[in-house]
Amino acid sequence: MTKKEKKRIQRERIMRERRMRERRIGNKMSKKLVGLFGLVILALVFLALDITRINAASGQQYKRIVLAQAQQQYDSKTIPFQRGDITDRNGTILATSEKMYNLVLDCQVVNTEQDTDTAKNVKIYKEETVRALVSLFDVSETELRGVLDAEDTRSSQYYVLKKNLTINDKKRFEAYTNPESEENAGLSEAEKNARYYVKGIWFEENYVRKYPLDSQACDLIGFTYDGTTADWGIEGYYSDILNGTNGRQYGYYDTNADVEQTIIQAQAGHNVVSTIDSNVQQIIRNSLEIYETEMAKDKNKTNGADHVGVIVMNPKNGEILGMDSDRWYDLNNPRDLSDFYTEDQIGKMSDAETEEKMFDLWGNFCISSAYEPGSVFKPITAAAGLSTGVFDADTTFTCDGGEQVVDKYIACEGEHGKIKLDDVIKNSCNDALMQMAEKIGEDDFHKYNTTFNFGMRTGIDLPGEGSGLLFSEEVMGPVELATSAFGQGFTCTMIQEISAISAAINGGYYYKPHVVKAITDENGAVVQSIDPILERRTNTEEVSDAVRKSMKAVMDEGGTGHVVKIPGYTMGGKTGTAEKLPRGKGNYVLSFIGFAPLDDPQVVVYVVVDEPNAKNQEPTAFAMSIARNIFTQLLPYMNIFPDEPGYTTENVDKTLCTSAILLGRLYESKDNGVTIFNTGQTLETLTGDIPEIKLAENGMVDTDGDGIGDFDPAYIDRNGNGIKDTEEKGLMGDTTFGTAEDGSDLPHAWETEEQYEDDFEPQYNEETEQEEEYWNDYSSDGISNEDWALYYE
């Protein structure tokens, strides 16, 4: 055997031994693996047996834990903030957010299936949950089962079943589902155990905006669309301040089924304390309702005019005490148009038309709508002239009935002769105002217009303010200057006019008008105090003295605003009549602005009636009736005490008046004021059906208080037919006197003074058994005393 063969044999032996050794190791490992596998199988068997034991003993308990964990996703949720309150200056709540609850149904949980001893795939929670919902929340069982069974909702984990439930509703449910509650003390053990099967119900917190005074101050307050967003009124302007910050709640169950939560609390919004006085608002509302009741012809009493607006302001600081119009809507239901349109009209409106009607309803006439102010602007012209020094209170102007301005003749209402400032304003003389404007000049007139903030927004803290339009310096010529002097040819808003007049009478201090005085936190602590903002000085104290004195003359007997004068109080005021464009159509904006007391004005009231619902729209009594009723209640409420010499309580008659009473002059003048005339023949004591509106429609005006109308038509008969005095001679006239409204001649006229006097001799009234001054039937076919509706003083 060679050496080479020996090495080969040795190498083969080594390889064989190595293979044998590997084979011996593999068998041992295999045995170990088999043993390990057996142990694993044995462990799994024991585990399965243990799970079976646990499921048999505590399966329902663990099932509830798992289901609760499934529901716990809703505990990780947003916590809504509470929007701040809006209150009046005295703390009366005007707007608030109440916590409410949405009843949410988890259909997936309610429809959970489970095997029982008697059946498979039983919905063990459904029947008890349905029973609870029907009994506690007045839910329709048919509808509820429809939600639980419908294809698109049966697996829903968030179905809002009912909205805006109260905390009492929630507590009642919690007591019902708690077997240990006092409410369930009389239940059997079976009945108590059944309550455990009420599942899949939870309550979602939310806040609902509420307005306790309904439509009161609706223009000022505004409303929210969804409780947090708003565009109108204080709600809209201060929306970001009123809103807070949402919180978050993060929740889970630990291994012991205990609730673990992390809560970031919501931050409530700030409260807004307004300058409004809810009592002043009610006084305004009462006066507007009297006007609407008389003037409106629709069943809901909403169309007494195209628009009516009222602002009550403190002239010393620009605070708005009250603001209202005649379009009242319920802030809790702002989309309801049923008070203004019939069901048929609403049904025919397109979506765009409905939206337009709503926007018109929600707008604030007092700050948004621009119009020609008319004669209420005249004190501003006077203040401008006095400030420039081109005339003073003793300067004499001559009114001869009008002025020729370039190629236009602009007439006055009469021929007032030689008059000074007080009589100019008292008689509302356009002729003298045009002369004043000419002295002031175009440049200075425009300068003072802007000084008093006409043509610019006041910056009041309300959305939607208008600015009006002024003649620019480039456009203003002699004619524009002349017409602007008495308030026509340019436009302004109510808030501009009352702010300007306040500055003219308070010493020349122009304050930015505002409706909010403070911001507070949820605990009532003041976060921000909103102080009055003095924007500029418009005139001197001396000018204000002269302006107030001239406006006092308006309230004196014979002045255009005398009927608004309240006995015992020194007052100033100004009436306004502006014919709307296009001229000659008989459409007017009527107004009155007044203040008290005279030497220390504490309150200013401004009333505007845009196109009153009457055939003759021109008489300012439509605005003055509202103003007088406001002042009658407002002055005592504000603790403004009588300051006029000779005041006696017997002279004060606080009867609220109507336009018809003022138009018919059914009141009595006294040395220190005006009271409603409550004796003799009045509209209330006349027999027959005499609608008060007839007086207003036919424009009864008696400018000198003698019981005889001075403007056409001069009289009104029982049937409401206006009777014109074509010669404007009062009762004396030729045979054309008594021309009826339709143009026909009446059957009787006074041709001599004797006939006139005979007609007014006292006549014996058989019913009252006394002599009374009635109209006589001068001729058998003439006008008898029964055909007249006016009492002759």
PDB file of C-alpha atoms in Angstrom, residues 82-86 94-98 100 207-211 223-224 226-228 235 242 270 331-332:
ATOM      1  CA  GLN A  82     -69.761  79.621  26.034  1.00  0.00           C
ATOM      2  CA  ARG A  83     -70.308  82.838  24.072  1.00  0.00           C
ATOM      3  CA  GLY A  84     -70.390  85.926  26.266  1.00  0.00           C
ATOM      4  CA  ASP A  85     -73.535  87.763  27.286  1.00  0.00           C
ATOM      5  CA  ILE A  86     -74.755  91.111  25.992  1.00  0.00           C
ATOM      6  CA  LEU A  94     -80.141  91.099  26.147  1.00  0.00           C
ATOM      7  CA  ALA A  95     -78.384  88.031  24.734  1.00  0.00           C
ATOM      8  CA  THR A  96     -77.005  84.936  26.446  1.00  0.00           C
ATOM      9  CA  SER A  97     -75.873  81.395  25.657  1.00  0.00           C
ATOM     10  CA  GLU A  98     -77.550  78.533  27.502  1.00  0.00           C
ATOM     11  CA  MET A 100     -77.975  72.517  25.996  1.00  0.00           C
ATOM     12  CA  TYR A 207     -74.757  76.217  23.551  1.00  0.00           C
ATOM     13  CA  VAL A 208     -77.882  77.840  22.176  1.00  0.00           C
ATOM     14  CA  ARG A 209     -78.104  81.627  21.834  1.00  0.00           C
ATOM     15  CA  LYS A 210     -81.143  83.082  23.572  1.00  0.00           C
ATOM     16  CA  TYR A 211     -82.650  86.566  23.505  1.00  0.00           C
ATOM     17  CA  PHE A 223     -78.354  87.662  16.211  1.00  0.00           C
ATOM     18  CA  THR A 224     -76.066  84.705  15.576  1.00  0.00           C
ATOM     19  CA  ASP A 226     -75.294  79.201  14.668  1.00  0.00           C
ATOM     20  CA  GLY A 227     -74.565  80.468  18.161  1.00  0.00           C
ATOM     21  CA  THR A 228     -71.038  81.662  17.357  1.00  0.00           C
ATOM     22  CA  GLU A 235     -73.468  90.417  17.937  1.00  0.00           C
ATOM     23  CA  LEU A 242     -67.987  87.488  22.538  1.00  0.00           C
ATOM     24  CA  HIS A 270     -66.137  88.005  27.160  1.00  0.00           C
ATOM     25  CA  LEU A 331     -84.201  87.512  17.511  1.00  0.00           C
ATOM     26  CA  ASN A 332     -84.931  83.923  18.539  1.00  0.00           C
TER      27      ASN A 332
END
